Tab-separated table of C-alpha atoms in Angstrom:
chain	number	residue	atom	x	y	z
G	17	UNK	CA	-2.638	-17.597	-18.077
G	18	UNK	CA	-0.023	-15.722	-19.934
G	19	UNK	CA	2.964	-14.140	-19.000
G	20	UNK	CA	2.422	-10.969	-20.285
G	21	UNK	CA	-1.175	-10.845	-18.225
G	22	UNK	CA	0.618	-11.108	-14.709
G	23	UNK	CA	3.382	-8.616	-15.812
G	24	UNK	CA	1.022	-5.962	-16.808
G	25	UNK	CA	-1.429	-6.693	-13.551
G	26	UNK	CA	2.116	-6.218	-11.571
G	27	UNK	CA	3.131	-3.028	-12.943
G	28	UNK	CA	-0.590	-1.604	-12.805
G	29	UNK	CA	-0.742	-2.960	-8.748
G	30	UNK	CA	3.062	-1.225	-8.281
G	31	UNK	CA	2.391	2.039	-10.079
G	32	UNK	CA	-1.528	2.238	-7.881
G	33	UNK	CA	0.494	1.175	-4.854
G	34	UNK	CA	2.610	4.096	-5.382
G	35	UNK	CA	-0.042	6.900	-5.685
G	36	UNK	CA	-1.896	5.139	-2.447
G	37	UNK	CA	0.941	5.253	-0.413
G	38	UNK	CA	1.544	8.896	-1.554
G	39	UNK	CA	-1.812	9.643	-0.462
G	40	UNK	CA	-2.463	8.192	2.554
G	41	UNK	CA	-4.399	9.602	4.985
G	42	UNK	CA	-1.334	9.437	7.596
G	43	UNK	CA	1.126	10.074	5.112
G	44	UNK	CA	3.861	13.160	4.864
G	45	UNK	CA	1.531	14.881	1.732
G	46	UNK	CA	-1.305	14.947	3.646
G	47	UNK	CA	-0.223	15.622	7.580
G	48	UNK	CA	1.877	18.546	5.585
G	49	UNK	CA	-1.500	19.445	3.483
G	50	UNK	CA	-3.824	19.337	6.827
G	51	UNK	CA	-1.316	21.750	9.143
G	52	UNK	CA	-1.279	23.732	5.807
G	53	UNK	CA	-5.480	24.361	5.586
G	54	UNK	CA	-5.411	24.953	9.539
G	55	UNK	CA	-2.792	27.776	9.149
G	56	UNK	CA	-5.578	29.299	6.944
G	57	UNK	CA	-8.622	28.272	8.151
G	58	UNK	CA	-9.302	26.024	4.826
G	59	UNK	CA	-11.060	22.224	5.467
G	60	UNK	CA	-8.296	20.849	2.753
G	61	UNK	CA	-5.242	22.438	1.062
G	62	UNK	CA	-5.716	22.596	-2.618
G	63	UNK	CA	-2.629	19.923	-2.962
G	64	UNK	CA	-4.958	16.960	-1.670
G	65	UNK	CA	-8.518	18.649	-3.049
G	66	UNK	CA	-8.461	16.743	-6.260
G	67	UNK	CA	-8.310	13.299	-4.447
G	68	UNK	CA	-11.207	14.169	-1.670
G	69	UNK	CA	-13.379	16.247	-3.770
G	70	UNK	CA	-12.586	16.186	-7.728
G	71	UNK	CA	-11.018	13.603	-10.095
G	72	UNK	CA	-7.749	11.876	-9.662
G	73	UNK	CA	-5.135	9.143	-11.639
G	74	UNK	CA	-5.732	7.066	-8.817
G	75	UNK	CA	-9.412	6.336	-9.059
G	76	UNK	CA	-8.732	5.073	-12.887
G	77	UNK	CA	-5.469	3.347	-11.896
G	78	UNK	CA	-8.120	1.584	-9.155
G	79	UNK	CA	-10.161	0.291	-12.105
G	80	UNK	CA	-7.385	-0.866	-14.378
G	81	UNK	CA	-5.996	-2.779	-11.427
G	82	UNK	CA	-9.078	-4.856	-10.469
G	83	UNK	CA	-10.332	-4.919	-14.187
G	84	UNK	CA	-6.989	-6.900	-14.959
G	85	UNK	CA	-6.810	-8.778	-11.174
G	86	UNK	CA	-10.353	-9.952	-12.757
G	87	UNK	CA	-8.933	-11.216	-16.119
G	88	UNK	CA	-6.200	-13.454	-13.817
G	89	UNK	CA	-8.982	-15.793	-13.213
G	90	UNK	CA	-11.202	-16.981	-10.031
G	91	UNK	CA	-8.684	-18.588	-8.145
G	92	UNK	CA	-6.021	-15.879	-8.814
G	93	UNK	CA	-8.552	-13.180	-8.022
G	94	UNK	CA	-9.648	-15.074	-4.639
G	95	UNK	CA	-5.709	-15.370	-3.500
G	96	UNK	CA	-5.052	-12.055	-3.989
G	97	UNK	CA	-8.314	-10.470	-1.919
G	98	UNK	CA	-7.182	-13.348	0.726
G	99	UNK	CA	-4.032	-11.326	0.934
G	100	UNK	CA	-5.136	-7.380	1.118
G	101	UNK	CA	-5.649	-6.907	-2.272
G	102	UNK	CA	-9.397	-5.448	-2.362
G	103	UNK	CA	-9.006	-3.772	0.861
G	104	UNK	CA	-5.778	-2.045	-1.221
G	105	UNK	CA	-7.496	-1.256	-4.480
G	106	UNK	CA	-10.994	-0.921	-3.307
G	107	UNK	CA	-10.880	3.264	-3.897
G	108	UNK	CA	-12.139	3.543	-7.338
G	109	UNK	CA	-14.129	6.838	-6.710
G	110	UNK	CA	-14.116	10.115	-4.795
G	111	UNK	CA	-17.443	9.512	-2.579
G	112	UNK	CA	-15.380	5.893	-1.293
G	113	UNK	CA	-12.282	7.190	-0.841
G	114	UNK	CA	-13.324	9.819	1.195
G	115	UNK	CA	-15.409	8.177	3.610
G	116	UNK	CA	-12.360	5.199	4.121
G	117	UNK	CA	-9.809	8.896	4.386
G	118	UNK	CA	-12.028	10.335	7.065
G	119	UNK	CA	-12.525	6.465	8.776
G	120	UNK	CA	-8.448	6.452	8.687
G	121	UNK	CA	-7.767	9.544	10.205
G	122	UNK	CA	-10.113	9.008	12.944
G	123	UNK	CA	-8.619	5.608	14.025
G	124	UNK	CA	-5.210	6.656	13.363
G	125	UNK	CA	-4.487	3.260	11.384
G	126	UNK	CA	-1.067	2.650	10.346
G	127	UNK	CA	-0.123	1.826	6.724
G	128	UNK	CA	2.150	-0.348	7.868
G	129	UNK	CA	-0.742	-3.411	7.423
G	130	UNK	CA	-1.381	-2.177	3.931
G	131	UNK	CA	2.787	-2.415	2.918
G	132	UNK	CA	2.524	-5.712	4.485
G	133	UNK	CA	-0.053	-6.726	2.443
G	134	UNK	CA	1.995	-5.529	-0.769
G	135	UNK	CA	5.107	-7.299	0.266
G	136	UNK	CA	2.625	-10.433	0.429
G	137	UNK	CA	0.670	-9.525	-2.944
G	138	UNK	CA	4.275	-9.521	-4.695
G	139	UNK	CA	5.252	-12.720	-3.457
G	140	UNK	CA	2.297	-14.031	-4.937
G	141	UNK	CA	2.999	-12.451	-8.524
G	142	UNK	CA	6.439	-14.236	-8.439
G	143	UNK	CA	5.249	-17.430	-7.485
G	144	UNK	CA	2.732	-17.416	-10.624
G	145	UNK	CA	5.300	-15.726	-12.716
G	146	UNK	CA	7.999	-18.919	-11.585
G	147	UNK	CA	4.808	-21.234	-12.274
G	148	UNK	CA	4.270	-20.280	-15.863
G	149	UNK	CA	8.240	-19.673	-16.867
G	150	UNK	CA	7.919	-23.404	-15.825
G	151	UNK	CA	5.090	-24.906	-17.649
G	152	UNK	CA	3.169	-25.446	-14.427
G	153	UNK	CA	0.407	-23.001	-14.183
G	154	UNK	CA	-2.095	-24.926	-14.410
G	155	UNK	CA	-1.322	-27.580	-11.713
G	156	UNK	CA	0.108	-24.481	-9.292
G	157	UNK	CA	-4.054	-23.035	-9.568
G	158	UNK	CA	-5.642	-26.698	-9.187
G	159	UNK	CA	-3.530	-27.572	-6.426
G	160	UNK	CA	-2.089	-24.732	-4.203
G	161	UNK	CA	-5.418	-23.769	-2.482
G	162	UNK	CA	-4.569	-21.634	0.498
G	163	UNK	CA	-1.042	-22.129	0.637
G	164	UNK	CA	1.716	-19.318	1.146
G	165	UNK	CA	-1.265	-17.199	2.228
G	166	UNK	CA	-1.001	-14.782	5.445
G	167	UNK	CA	-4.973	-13.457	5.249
G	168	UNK	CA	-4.746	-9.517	5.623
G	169	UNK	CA	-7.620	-9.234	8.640
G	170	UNK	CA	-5.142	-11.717	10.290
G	171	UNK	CA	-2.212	-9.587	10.082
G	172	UNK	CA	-4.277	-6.334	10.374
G	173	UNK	CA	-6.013	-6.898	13.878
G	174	UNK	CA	-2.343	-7.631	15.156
G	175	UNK	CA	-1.022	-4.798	13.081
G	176	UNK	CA	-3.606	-2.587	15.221
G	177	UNK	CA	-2.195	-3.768	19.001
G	178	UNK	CA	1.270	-3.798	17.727
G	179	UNK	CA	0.730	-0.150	16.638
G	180	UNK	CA	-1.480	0.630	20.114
G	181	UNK	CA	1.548	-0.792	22.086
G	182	UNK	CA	3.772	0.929	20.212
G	183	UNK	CA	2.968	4.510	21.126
G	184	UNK	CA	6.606	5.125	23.156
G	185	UNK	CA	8.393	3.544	19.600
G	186	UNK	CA	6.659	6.251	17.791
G	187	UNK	CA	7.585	9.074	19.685
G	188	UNK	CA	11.344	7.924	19.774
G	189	UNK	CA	11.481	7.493	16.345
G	190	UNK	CA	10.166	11.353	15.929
G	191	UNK	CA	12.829	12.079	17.807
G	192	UNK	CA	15.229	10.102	16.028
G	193	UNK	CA	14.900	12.363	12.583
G	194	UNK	CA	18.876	12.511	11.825
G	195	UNK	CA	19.173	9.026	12.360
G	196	UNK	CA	16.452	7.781	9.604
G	197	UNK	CA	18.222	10.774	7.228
G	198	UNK	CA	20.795	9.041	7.416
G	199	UNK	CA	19.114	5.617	6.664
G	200	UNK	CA	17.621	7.190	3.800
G	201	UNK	CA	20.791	8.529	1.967
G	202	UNK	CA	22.864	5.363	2.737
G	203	UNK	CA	20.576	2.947	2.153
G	204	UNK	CA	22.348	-0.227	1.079
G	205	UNK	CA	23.163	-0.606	-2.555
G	206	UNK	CA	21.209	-4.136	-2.771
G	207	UNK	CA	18.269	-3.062	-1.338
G	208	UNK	CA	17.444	-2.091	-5.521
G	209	UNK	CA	18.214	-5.392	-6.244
G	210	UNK	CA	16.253	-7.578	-3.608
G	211	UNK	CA	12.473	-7.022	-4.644
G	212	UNK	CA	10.611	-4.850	-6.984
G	213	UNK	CA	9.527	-2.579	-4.030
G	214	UNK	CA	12.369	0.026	-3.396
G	215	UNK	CA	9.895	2.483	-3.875
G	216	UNK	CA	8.156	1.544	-1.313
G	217	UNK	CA	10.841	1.346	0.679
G	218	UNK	CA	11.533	5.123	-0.022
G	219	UNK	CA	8.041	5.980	0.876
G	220	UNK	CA	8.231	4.552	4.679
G	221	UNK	CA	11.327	5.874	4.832
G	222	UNK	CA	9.992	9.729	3.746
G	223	UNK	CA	6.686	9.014	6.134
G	224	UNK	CA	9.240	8.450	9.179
G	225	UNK	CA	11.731	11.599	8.139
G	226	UNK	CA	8.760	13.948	7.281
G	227	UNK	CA	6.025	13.814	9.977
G	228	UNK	CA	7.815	15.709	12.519
């Protein structure tokens, strides 16, 4: 495995990761897009349209992503879907997407186990990007079999009681707007510096200071 292969699967996972968390079902673009169609009687604004009903850069970001996870190799491919990534980048056409956006709504799932599952993915891509800077690719894939691996239904089922329990959290952090404002403008300096997920960390940050 090259370097240049795990770089280019990493930006391609960051810039899809990006446009899904912009999309999201629970997210600020879409709660904002839904009260919008109910003030005039529409199903869908025309903001999120393209995504539920036409053709958007996310369903050919989807491909590219799990073309190139593919090219990484078996054991790559199997660590990654062990850790979210096919329940992430599984949305590589309208007809899916809508069906898991409607599924979403209904349940009220938080995101939260999808971010966690990024955060996860990432660690991954550094591990195999220290393994071949190293010379050591090849014995990291023959020996690490399921090591440094948190499986995503794992995390998600407690993800789901965490959020059910969490109900009272929620509400205070609604009414806790100014506070997270404030979070978001003075943000710590080194938060840029600690992973290759700031924007990420913006996105969370605009869910919880936008759906109000």
């Amino acid at each position: 495995m090259r370097i240049e292969s795990i770089e280019n699967f990493e930006q391609l996972f960051k810039e899809y990761f990006d446009m899904f968390l912009e999309e999201y079902p629970q997210g600020e673009k879409h709660y904002m897009a839904r009260f919008e169609a109910e003030k005039i009687g529409s199903k869908v604004s025309q903001s999120v349209a393209p995504l539920l009903y036409g053709n958007h850069p996310i369903f050919i970001k989807a491909v590219e992503c799990q073309t190139i996870a593919a090219s990484l190799g078996s054991i790559m491919l199997n660590r990654m879907n062990v850790l979210g990534f096919n329940e992430i980048v599984s949305f590589d056409n309208t007809v899916d997407w809508y069906n898991w956006y409607n599924r979403e709504l209904k349940e009220e799932h938080s995101q939260y186990k999808y971010i966690s599952a990024h955060f996860r993915i990432n660690s991954e891509i550094q591990r195999v990007k220290y393994a071949i800077s190293n010379n050591c690719i090849s014995e990291y894939l023959e020996t690490v079999g399921n090591n440094y691996l948190v499986p995503f239904h794992d995390h998600a089922a407690e993800n789901v009681e965490q959020v059910r329990e969490a109900s009272t959290v929620v509400n205070h952090i609604k009414n806790e707007h100014n506070y997270y404002s404030e979070v978001k403008k003075n943000a710590p300096d080194n938060i840029a510096t600690a992973s290759n997920s700031l924007n990420i960390v913006s996105h969370i940050l605009k869910f919880l200071t936008g759906k109000i």
